[in-house]
Tab-separated table of C-alpha atoms and ligand atoms in Angstrom:
chain	number	residue	atom	x	y	z
A	1	MET	CA	-2.274	27.886	35.827
A	2	ASP	CA	-5.282	28.573	33.629
A	3	LEU	CA	-4.096	30.917	30.874
A	4	SER	CA	-7.288	30.977	28.836
A	5	TYR	CA	-9.304	34.155	28.271
A	6	SER	CA	-13.010	34.646	28.988
A	7	ALA	CA	-15.566	34.844	26.150
A	8	GLU	CA	-15.844	38.579	26.854
A	9	SER	CA	-12.079	39.024	26.451
A	10	ASP	CA	-12.117	36.985	23.248
A	11	ALA	CA	-14.863	39.248	21.864
A	12	PHE	CA	-12.827	42.326	22.786
A	13	ARG	CA	-9.806	40.828	21.025
A	14	ARG	CA	-11.879	40.302	17.864
A	15	ASP	CA	-12.960	43.979	18.000
A	16	VAL	CA	-9.366	45.194	18.270
A	17	ALA	CA	-8.225	42.876	15.463
A	18	ALA	CA	-11.092	44.039	13.215
A	19	PHE	CA	-10.262	47.688	13.937
A	20	LEU	CA	-6.647	47.107	12.937
A	21	LYS	CA	-7.589	45.147	9.835
A	22	ALA	CA	-9.775	48.037	8.698
A	23	ASN	CA	-7.326	50.805	9.586
A	24	TRP	CA	-3.735	49.594	9.373
A	25	ASP	CA	-1.602	47.972	6.700
A	26	ALA	CA	1.930	47.611	8.097
A	27	ALA	CA	3.561	46.677	4.783
A	28	ALA	CA	2.014	49.640	2.928
A	29	ALA	CA	2.859	52.060	5.743
A	30	ALA	CA	6.492	50.916	5.941
A	31	ALA	CA	7.121	51.923	2.343
A	32	ALA	CA	4.983	55.079	2.285
A	33	PRO	CA	6.642	58.505	2.325
A	34	ASP	CA	3.873	59.734	4.665
A	35	ARG	CA	4.438	57.005	7.241
A	36	ARG	CA	4.403	59.469	10.167
A	37	GLU	CA	1.053	60.942	9.146
A	38	ARG	CA	-0.390	57.445	8.772
A	39	GLU	CA	0.812	56.564	12.256
A	40	ALA	CA	-0.634	59.778	13.686
A	41	ALA	CA	-3.974	59.123	11.981
A	42	LEU	CA	-4.092	55.572	13.366
A	43	ARG	CA	-3.310	56.843	16.871
A	44	ARG	CA	-6.141	59.385	16.655
A	45	LYS	CA	-8.614	56.697	15.598
A	46	ALA	CA	-7.310	54.282	18.246
A	47	VAL	CA	-7.898	56.938	20.927
A	48	GLU	CA	-11.483	57.397	19.659
A	49	HIS	CA	-11.983	53.628	20.046
A	50	GLY	CA	-10.522	53.639	23.558
A	51	TYR	CA	-7.430	51.612	22.646
A	52	LEU	CA	-4.578	54.068	23.267
A	53	TYR	CA	-3.797	56.522	26.091
A	54	ARG	CA	-6.464	54.707	28.054
A	55	GLY	CA	-5.676	56.134	31.487
A	56	ILE	CA	-5.581	59.760	30.318
A	57	PRO	CA	-8.621	62.064	30.579
A	58	ARG	CA	-10.294	63.034	27.302
A	59	GLN	CA	-9.684	66.734	27.910
A	60	TYR	CA	-5.930	66.066	27.545
A	61	GLY	CA	-6.174	63.863	24.463
A	62	GLY	CA	-6.605	60.472	26.134
A	63	SER	CA	-9.416	57.959	25.774
A	64	GLU	CA	-10.300	57.943	29.511
A	65	GLN	CA	-11.125	54.276	29.983
A	66	GLN	CA	-11.552	52.390	33.240
A	67	PRO	CA	-8.297	50.636	34.185
A	68	ASP	CA	-8.504	47.110	32.781
A	69	ILE	CA	-5.306	45.137	32.746
A	70	LEU	CA	-6.686	42.359	30.535
A	71	LYS	CA	-7.914	44.770	27.863
A	72	ALA	CA	-4.597	46.652	27.963
A	73	HIS	CA	-2.782	43.346	27.460
A	74	ILE	CA	-5.010	42.289	24.550
A	75	ILE	CA	-4.560	45.683	22.856
A	76	ARG	CA	-0.805	45.376	23.196
A	77	GLU	CA	-0.824	41.860	21.745
A	78	GLU	CA	-3.062	42.708	18.794
A	79	PHE	CA	-1.195	45.923	17.933
A	80	GLY	CA	2.047	43.905	18.124
A	81	LYS	CA	0.703	41.232	15.782
A	82	ALA	CA	-0.462	43.864	13.287
A	83	ARG	CA	2.856	45.751	13.646
A	84	ALA	CA	0.796	48.851	14.365
A	85	PRO	CA	2.214	51.851	16.283
A	86	MET	CA	1.080	52.199	19.865
A	87	GLU	CA	1.595	55.270	22.068
A	88	ILE	CA	4.373	57.695	21.076
A	89	PRO	CA	7.511	56.206	22.646
A	90	GLY	CA	9.853	58.105	24.964
A	91	VAL	CA	10.120	59.749	28.354
A	92	GLY	CA	7.546	62.437	27.479
A	93	VAL	CA	4.608	60.035	27.360
A	94	GLN	CA	6.034	57.489	29.800
A	95	MET	CA	7.251	59.811	32.529
A	96	VAL	CA	6.319	63.493	32.101
A	97	VAL	CA	2.635	62.982	31.325
A	98	PRO	CA	1.844	60.790	34.364
A	99	THR	CA	3.902	63.098	36.595
A	100	LEU	CA	2.021	66.198	35.418
A	101	LEU	CA	-1.325	64.435	35.787
A	102	GLU	CA	-0.399	63.470	39.347
A	103	CYS	CA	1.616	66.454	40.590
A	104	GLY	CA	1.397	69.244	37.963
A	105	SER	CA	-0.631	72.460	38.027
A	106	GLN	CA	-3.677	72.948	35.818
A	107	TRP	CA	-1.934	75.186	33.275
A	108	GLN	CA	0.974	72.721	33.028
A	109	ARG	CA	-1.421	69.886	32.170
A	110	ASP	CA	-3.321	72.068	29.697
A	111	PHE	CA	-0.176	73.253	27.953
A	112	PHE	CA	2.036	70.152	27.905
A	113	VAL	CA	0.012	66.942	28.038
A	114	ALA	CA	-1.895	66.842	24.723
A	115	ARG	CA	1.105	68.182	22.783
A	116	THR	CA	3.317	65.518	24.332
A	117	LEU	CA	0.836	62.757	23.509
A	118	ASN	CA	0.696	63.754	19.853
A	119	GLY	CA	4.481	64.020	19.536
A	120	GLU	CA	4.629	67.803	19.067
A	121	PHE	CA	6.697	68.203	22.282
A	122	ARG	CA	9.664	65.877	22.847
A	123	TRP	CA	11.362	65.593	26.229
A	124	ALA	CA	14.696	64.681	27.818
A	125	GLN	CA	15.230	63.451	31.362
A	126	GLY	CA	17.711	65.591	33.329
A	127	TYR	CA	18.437	63.604	36.463
A	128	SER	CA	21.962	62.136	36.288
A	129	GLU	CA	25.061	64.237	36.785
A	130	PRO	CA	28.746	63.274	36.725
A	131	ASP	CA	28.678	62.602	40.507
A	132	ALA	CA	24.997	61.834	40.915
A	133	GLY	CA	23.772	58.699	39.180
A	134	SER	CA	22.851	55.956	41.632
A	135	ASP	CA	23.052	58.496	44.425
A	136	LEU	CA	20.653	60.822	42.693
A	137	ALA	CA	20.000	63.053	45.706
A	138	SER	CA	23.558	64.412	45.347
A	139	VAL	CA	22.679	66.539	42.295
A	140	ARG	CA	24.490	69.877	42.257
A	141	THR	CA	22.938	71.680	39.297
A	142	SER	CA	21.403	74.714	40.981
A	143	ALA	CA	18.438	76.993	40.341
A	144	GLU	CA	17.965	80.366	41.991
A	145	LEU	CA	14.804	82.442	41.864
A	146	VAL	CA	15.526	85.868	40.325
A	147	ASP	CA	12.722	88.262	39.251
A	148	GLY	CA	10.125	85.595	38.545
A	149	HIS	CA	12.493	83.162	36.820
A	150	TRP	CA	14.598	80.224	37.991
A	151	VAL	CA	18.176	80.772	36.843
A	152	ILE	CA	19.870	77.416	36.296
A	153	ASN	CA	23.595	76.612	36.330
A	154	GLY	CA	25.354	73.257	36.218
A	155	GLN	CA	25.556	70.075	34.164
A	156	LYS	CA	23.480	66.984	33.474
A	157	THR	CA	24.819	63.890	31.776
A	158	TRP	CA	23.532	60.737	30.053
A	159	SER	CA	20.378	62.611	28.991
A	160	SER	CA	18.984	60.314	26.297
A	161	LEU	CA	18.030	62.040	23.026
A	162	ALA	CA	18.416	65.523	24.544
A	163	HIS	CA	19.768	66.736	21.183
A	164	LYS	CA	16.347	65.975	19.641
A	165	ALA	CA	14.198	67.189	22.545
A	166	HIS	CA	12.375	70.486	23.010
A	167	TYR	CA	12.060	70.373	26.802
A	168	MET	CA	13.732	68.800	29.802
A	169	PHE	CA	12.369	67.779	33.194
A	170	ALA	CA	15.209	68.214	35.646
A	171	LEU	CA	16.005	67.621	39.278
A	172	VAL	CA	17.893	70.679	40.570
A	173	ARG	CA	19.112	72.064	43.901
A	174	THR	CA	17.129	75.138	44.922
A	175	ASP	CA	18.205	75.276	48.575
A	176	ARG	CA	21.823	74.604	49.517
A	177	THR	CA	21.146	74.978	53.243
A	178	ALA	CA	18.470	72.263	53.433
A	179	ARG	CA	19.255	68.569	53.948
A	180	LYS	CA	20.272	66.614	50.825
A	181	HIS	CA	16.783	65.518	49.712
A	182	ALA	CA	14.878	68.507	51.020
A	183	GLY	CA	16.835	71.029	48.922
A	184	LEU	CA	15.724	69.646	45.547
A	185	SER	CA	13.074	70.891	43.132
A	186	TYR	CA	11.609	69.522	39.908
A	187	LEU	CA	11.759	72.013	37.043
A	188	LEU	CA	10.604	71.963	33.440
A	189	LEU	CA	12.745	73.947	31.044
A	190	ASP	CA	13.027	74.889	27.401
A	191	LEU	CA	16.153	73.377	25.842
A	192	LYS	CA	16.023	75.711	22.821
A	193	GLN	CA	17.374	78.827	24.528
A	194	PRO	CA	20.713	80.623	24.907
A	195	GLY	CA	22.911	79.204	27.664
A	196	VAL	CA	21.979	75.553	26.938
A	197	THR	CA	24.818	73.551	25.383
A	198	ILE	CA	24.049	69.982	24.316
A	199	ARG	CA	26.870	67.616	23.380
A	200	PRO	CA	26.005	64.101	22.171
A	201	LEU	CA	28.268	61.374	23.613
A	202	LYS	CA	29.475	58.606	21.311
A	203	GLN	CA	28.663	55.135	22.635
A	204	ILE	CA	30.427	51.812	22.185
A	205	THR	CA	27.810	50.858	19.538
A	206	GLY	CA	28.691	53.906	17.425
A	207	ASP	CA	25.369	55.589	18.210
A	208	ALA	CA	25.310	58.952	19.963
A	209	GLU	CA	22.014	58.909	21.822
A	210	PHE	CA	23.084	60.291	25.179
A	211	CYS	CA	24.060	63.866	25.767
A	212	GLU	CA	25.858	66.043	28.205
A	213	VAL	CA	23.784	69.159	28.821
A	214	PHE	CA	25.385	72.304	30.235
A	215	PHE	CA	23.412	75.198	31.757
A	216	ASP	CA	24.887	78.673	31.870
A	217	ASN	CA	22.361	81.099	33.428
A	218	VAL	CA	19.513	79.276	31.721
A	219	ARG	CA	16.063	80.619	32.627
A	220	THR	CA	12.720	79.019	33.203
A	221	PRO	CA	9.610	80.819	34.497
A	222	GLN	CA	8.826	80.548	38.207
A	223	ASP	CA	5.648	78.541	37.585
A	224	TRP	CA	7.450	75.866	35.507
A	225	ILE	CA	8.178	74.078	38.774
A	226	VAL	CA	6.239	70.829	39.382
A	227	GLY	CA	5.184	70.632	43.028
A	228	ALA	CA	6.497	73.164	45.535
A	229	PRO	CA	10.149	74.201	45.964
A	230	GLY	CA	11.890	71.484	47.990
A	231	GLU	CA	9.440	68.781	46.883
A	232	GLY	CA	11.567	67.671	43.920
A	233	TRP	CA	12.598	64.372	45.500
A	234	ALA	CA	9.007	63.255	46.041
A	235	VAL	CA	7.965	64.390	42.525
A	236	SER	CA	10.971	62.656	40.934
A	237	LYS	CA	10.021	59.419	42.675
A	238	THR	CA	6.601	59.687	41.048
A	239	THR	CA	8.342	59.940	37.679
A	240	LEU	CA	10.691	57.037	38.386
A	241	SER	CA	7.829	54.801	39.435
A	242	HIS	CA	6.504	55.246	35.909
A	243	GLU	CA	9.890	54.685	34.280
A	244	ARG	CA	9.932	50.973	34.798
A	245	SER	CA	6.319	50.216	35.639
A	246	GLY	CA	6.122	49.502	31.866
A	247	PHE	CA	4.111	46.373	31.363
A	248	ILE	CA	4.063	44.104	34.374
A	249	GLY	CA	7.186	41.999	34.223
A	250	SER	CA	6.728	41.437	30.494
A	251	ALA	CA	9.026	38.666	29.293
A	252	ALA	CA	8.214	39.366	25.624
A	253	THR	CA	11.612	40.904	24.813
A	254	SER	CA	13.522	38.051	26.453
A	255	VAL	CA	11.401	35.424	24.686
A	256	ALA	CA	11.907	37.120	21.295
A	257	LEU	CA	15.637	37.498	21.870
A	258	PHE	CA	16.007	33.840	22.843
A	259	GLY	CA	14.094	32.814	19.684
A	260	LYS	CA	16.564	34.789	17.551
A	261	LEU	CA	19.483	33.137	19.344
A	262	VAL	CA	18.102	29.652	18.622
A	263	GLU	CA	17.753	30.660	14.945
A	264	LEU	CA	21.377	31.796	14.974
A	265	ALA	CA	22.447	28.424	16.427
A	266	ARG	CA	20.482	26.635	13.687
A	267	HIS	CA	22.169	28.575	10.902
A	268	THR	CA	25.717	28.815	12.232
A	269	MET	CA	28.055	25.951	11.324
A	270	LEU	CA	30.330	24.639	14.055
A	271	ASN	CA	32.851	21.846	13.290
A	272	GLY	CA	31.025	21.045	10.061
A	273	ARG	CA	27.480	20.830	11.432
A	274	PRO	CA	24.817	23.266	12.665
A	275	ALA	CA	25.830	24.675	16.064
A	276	ILE	CA	22.480	23.681	17.518
A	277	GLU	CA	23.594	20.027	17.260
A	278	ASP	CA	26.698	20.656	19.359
A	279	PRO	CA	26.266	19.247	22.924
A	280	LEU	CA	27.913	22.234	24.644
A	281	VAL	CA	25.821	24.733	22.715
A	282	ARG	CA	22.695	22.708	23.476
A	283	GLU	CA	23.532	22.707	27.160
A	284	ARG	CA	23.987	26.477	27.258
A	285	LEU	CA	20.777	27.024	25.318
A	286	GLY	CA	18.959	24.601	27.620
A	287	VAL	CA	20.029	26.465	30.766
A	288	LEU	CA	19.014	29.782	29.228
A	289	ASP	CA	15.708	28.320	28.081
A	290	GLY	CA	15.062	27.490	31.745
A	291	TYR	CA	15.639	31.117	32.764
A	292	VAL	CA	13.481	32.458	29.942
A	293	SER	CA	10.621	30.069	30.776
A	294	ALA	CA	10.842	30.909	34.486
A	295	HIS	CA	10.725	34.606	33.597
A	296	GLN	CA	7.760	34.065	31.303
A	297	TYR	CA	5.782	32.127	33.930
A	298	SER	CA	6.690	34.671	36.597
A	299	SER	CA	5.324	37.398	34.297
A	300	TYR	CA	2.090	35.399	33.791
A	301	ARG	CA	1.803	35.083	37.552
A	302	GLN	CA	2.337	38.804	38.109
A	303	PHE	CA	-0.157	39.541	35.362
A	304	SER	CA	-2.723	37.202	36.856
A	305	MET	CA	-2.232	38.674	40.353
A	306	ALA	CA	-2.561	42.236	39.034
A	307	ALA	CA	-5.714	41.250	37.140
A	308	HIS	CA	-7.156	40.068	40.473
A	309	GLY	CA	-6.051	43.229	42.284
A	310	GLN	CA	-3.412	41.370	44.313
A	311	ASP	CA	0.071	42.591	45.228
A	312	ALA	CA	2.805	40.494	43.569
A	313	GLY	CA	5.245	41.316	46.397
A	314	ILE	CA	8.905	40.967	45.541
A	315	ALA	CA	8.433	39.579	42.001
A	316	PRO	CA	8.201	42.926	40.134
A	317	LEU	CA	11.497	44.042	41.689
A	318	MET	CA	13.217	41.169	39.910
A	319	ASN	CA	11.960	41.966	36.405
A	320	LYS	CA	14.630	44.380	35.270
A	321	LEU	CA	17.387	42.267	36.771
A	322	VAL	CA	16.135	39.134	35.002
A	323	ASN	CA	15.684	40.928	31.652
A	324	THR	CA	19.241	42.243	31.979
A	325	ARG	CA	20.638	38.823	32.886
A	326	ILE	CA	18.953	37.147	29.899
A	327	ALA	CA	20.127	39.846	27.456
A	328	ASP	CA	23.613	39.369	28.861
A	329	ASP	CA	23.540	35.563	28.453
A	330	VAL	CA	22.109	35.816	24.923
A	331	ALA	CA	24.895	38.240	24.018
A	332	ALA	CA	27.591	35.917	25.441
A	333	ILE	CA	26.317	32.824	23.612
A	334	ALA	CA	25.851	34.757	20.336
A	335	ARG	CA	29.378	36.122	20.672
A	336	ASP	CA	30.808	32.605	20.994
A	337	LEU	CA	28.693	31.300	18.100
A	338	ILE	CA	29.604	33.965	15.587
A	339	GLY	CA	33.280	33.913	16.604
A	340	SER	CA	35.376	36.032	14.260
A	341	SER	CA	32.229	37.544	12.699
A	342	LEU	CA	32.218	39.640	15.890
A	343	MET	CA	34.799	41.771	14.087
A	344	LEU	CA	32.210	42.746	11.448
A	345	ALA	CA	31.227	46.374	11.752
A	346	PRO	CA	27.597	47.243	10.995
A	347	PRO	CA	27.346	49.268	7.770
A	348	LEU	CA	26.348	52.362	9.742
A	349	ALA	CA	27.510	53.378	13.183
A	350	GLY	CA	24.958	51.979	15.583
A	351	GLY	CA	23.137	50.202	12.744
A	352	ARG	CA	21.983	46.643	13.047
A	353	GLY	CA	23.101	45.355	9.663
A	354	ALA	CA	21.555	42.372	7.919
A	355	GLY	CA	23.807	39.496	8.941
A	356	ASN	CA	25.912	38.529	11.952
A	357	GLU	CA	26.943	42.125	12.460
A	358	LYS	CA	23.558	42.801	14.050
A	359	TRP	CA	24.696	40.607	16.956
A	360	VAL	CA	27.625	42.955	17.495
A	361	ASN	CA	25.086	45.649	18.250
A	362	GLN	CA	23.127	43.338	20.564
A	363	PHE	CA	26.324	42.345	22.367
A	364	MET	CA	27.521	45.899	22.970
A	365	GLY	CA	24.049	47.341	23.559
A	366	SER	CA	23.280	44.766	26.272
A	367	LEU	CA	25.904	46.399	28.499
A	368	GLY	CA	23.856	49.599	28.867
A	369	LEU	CA	20.787	47.721	30.076
A	370	ALA	CA	22.657	46.827	33.270
A	371	ILE	CA	23.088	50.555	33.995
A	372	ALA	CA	20.068	52.412	32.604
A	373	GLY	CA	17.242	53.263	34.996
A	374	GLY	CA	19.165	51.970	38.026
A	375	THR	CA	22.148	49.608	37.871
A	376	SER	CA	21.905	45.870	38.565
A	377	ASN	CA	23.683	46.384	41.904
A	378	ILE	CA	21.124	48.994	42.901
A	379	GLN	CA	18.402	46.599	41.788
A	380	ARG	CA	19.873	43.903	44.070
A	381	ASN	CA	19.904	46.397	46.966
A	382	LEU	CA	16.215	47.123	46.347
A	383	ILE	CA	15.368	43.428	46.337
A	384	ALA	CA	17.376	42.882	49.519
A	385	GLU	CA	16.004	45.861	51.419
A	386	ARG	CA	12.441	46.317	50.170
A	387	GLY	CA	11.775	42.757	49.083
A	388	LEU	CA	13.576	40.566	51.601
A	389	GLY	CA	13.537	43.097	54.441
A	390	LEU	CA	17.311	42.903	54.986
A	391	PRO	CA	18.960	45.770	56.882
A	392	ARG	CA	20.198	48.739	54.911
A	393	ASP	CA	23.784	48.916	53.793
A	394	PRO	CA	25.233	51.241	56.514
A	395	SER	CA	27.551	52.905	53.985
A	396	ASN	CA	24.455	54.188	52.144
A	397	ALA	CA	22.659	55.505	55.187
A	398	ASP	CA	22.524	59.048	53.841
A	399	SER	CA	22.139	58.408	50.125
A	400	ALA	CA	18.631	56.959	50.255
A	401	VAL	CA	18.258	55.011	47.064
A	402	VAL	CA	18.551	56.344	44.215
A	403	ASN	CA	18.036	56.515	40.508
A	404	ALA	CA	16.042	53.315	40.416
B	501	LIG	C1	21.057	53.515	28.194
B	501	LIG	C2	21.079	54.567	29.290
B	501	LIG	C3	20.195	55.633	29.230
B	501	LIG	C4	20.187	56.611	30.231
B	501	LIG	N1	19.339	57.681	30.100
B	501	LIG	C5	19.333	58.640	31.054
B	501	LIG	C6	18.498	59.790	30.900
B	501	LIG	O1	17.786	59.963	29.891
B	501	LIG	N2	18.510	60.732	31.872
B	501	LIG	C7	19.284	60.591	33.004
B	501	LIG	O2	19.194	61.466	33.872
B	501	LIG	N3	20.122	59.540	33.172
B	501	LIG	C8	20.170	58.560	32.214
B	501	LIG	N4	21.021	57.474	32.341
B	501	LIG	C9	21.942	57.437	33.484
B	501	LIG	C10	21.660	56.343	34.493
B	501	LIG	O3	20.500	56.605	35.239
B	501	LIG	C11	22.894	56.242	35.404
B	501	LIG	O4	23.995	55.886	34.581
B	501	LIG	C12	22.713	55.207	36.491
B	501	LIG	O5	21.763	55.634	37.428
B	501	LIG	C13	24.034	54.887	37.214
B	501	LIG	O6	24.661	56.050	37.633
B	501	LIG	P1	26.221	56.321	37.325
B	501	LIG	O7	26.443	56.106	35.859
B	501	LIG	O8	26.569	57.656	37.927
B	501	LIG	O9	27.015	55.174	38.094
B	501	LIG	P2	27.375	55.130	39.628
B	501	LIG	O10	26.195	55.507	40.439
B	501	LIG	O11	28.641	55.923	39.838
B	501	LIG	O12	27.652	53.587	39.848
B	501	LIG	C14	28.912	52.991	39.498
B	501	LIG	C15	28.891	51.558	40.049
B	501	LIG	O13	28.756	51.568	41.488
B	501	LIG	C16	27.628	50.785	41.889
B	501	LIG	N5	26.940	51.422	43.030
B	501	LIG	C17	26.739	52.753	43.208
B	501	LIG	N6	26.032	52.969	44.347
B	501	LIG	C18	25.780	51.735	44.886
B	501	LIG	C19	25.083	51.279	46.040
B	501	LIG	N7	24.480	52.143	46.860
B	501	LIG	N8	25.027	49.950	46.271
B	501	LIG	C20	25.600	49.050	45.429
B	501	LIG	N9	26.272	49.424	44.319
B	501	LIG	C21	26.365	50.746	44.047
B	501	LIG	C22	26.715	50.776	40.682
B	501	LIG	O14	25.861	49.662	40.688
B	501	LIG	C23	27.710	50.726	39.523
B	501	LIG	O15	28.133	49.426	39.294
B	501	LIG	C24	21.081	56.500	31.339
B	501	LIG	C25	21.992	55.437	31.400
B	501	LIG	C26	22.005	54.490	30.381
B	501	LIG	C27	23.020	53.377	30.449
């Protein structure tokens, strides 16, 4: 595999690096009281240079560049090296913006997109309900059209950061007589209105990032629907395809996590010597190293195929599963290495702490990865059915997968 870049790519990389050198000082920004303004100013300049929001038309605040997977990769690498902020994180930019650009009406794009890109509007995802997670088409939260407004009643759950969001995009049932999928619509709604009750849920890490959201005759204007009534399933699939499209099979998180684990093994003493010298620890690290390397080379392969406009087939379906598996293995080895330090509580609920207690957070946080955005079992079903062409599980005939 030839992993070298062309002279043209190298020149582009130098341009990005020079831009960052001239415009961003991570150490100074970290300590500055106006860090947010500095980040916003850098983003504005980076858009002018065509580095951020590349796929988004200029009229909505993007830099409207031709798709170029190599340039996107180089930008990501250079911004990472310079510890410079990239696009505003969160479901607003990752999911709502592409959905509105693909399926939204003109006024919706004009009103929401630029304000979401600059962080003025924050969003929560209202898909899951107590009995509709994997089987997402079972949602029961209803919306009825009354005098030009949808009137919404029901409950969503696991809505990440809903307590800090201004708006929600929600999958709701607008026709109880239609078949399961056909009765759904995709609504945008204002969370700051009477009738919306948001309750953060405390997690095992001590954080409270997810929320239950209750709707009691909540209203949203008739034209805040994306797509037509009954088209919610198709629109929501557009959104979900953006949820994990992320960056093609990137193994960066797994590689970084493994590096931290090796450091931990170097610094932790086991039977009077560094744990990394222990044969059993070495064996476990060696096996995991094999997984991480395989994941990394698979991601290079997917990247290379995408750069040549080829379809990587089943490989992208495995990415989330492999990331989850590696995070899980790292957590298990770290747990065994730090032993009784696992009882150390981080100084703040959900905080990472400075010493071994940060591994407590990693250990407990890794559990959620196997559930978020489609569970590992659902992921295996996708690989079996869409990737390997195996027959569908007959018990799921009507539930048509799902929140994945
Ligand atoms: C960190 C995190 C963030 C999240 N953020 C959001 C958010 O912002 N907005 C939102 O709407 N939701 C969010 N979720 C919810 C998430 O999408 C659901 O938890 C997930 O889809 C699983 O649904 P469930 O919890 O109802 O579990 P269930 O669907 O009840 O699944 C329970 C178990 O049964 C298995 N199972 C179910 N159906 C099948 C099947 N057909 N085949 C094989 N196994 C099956 C599952 O794999 C799982 O092990 C978040 C979850 C997490 C962990």
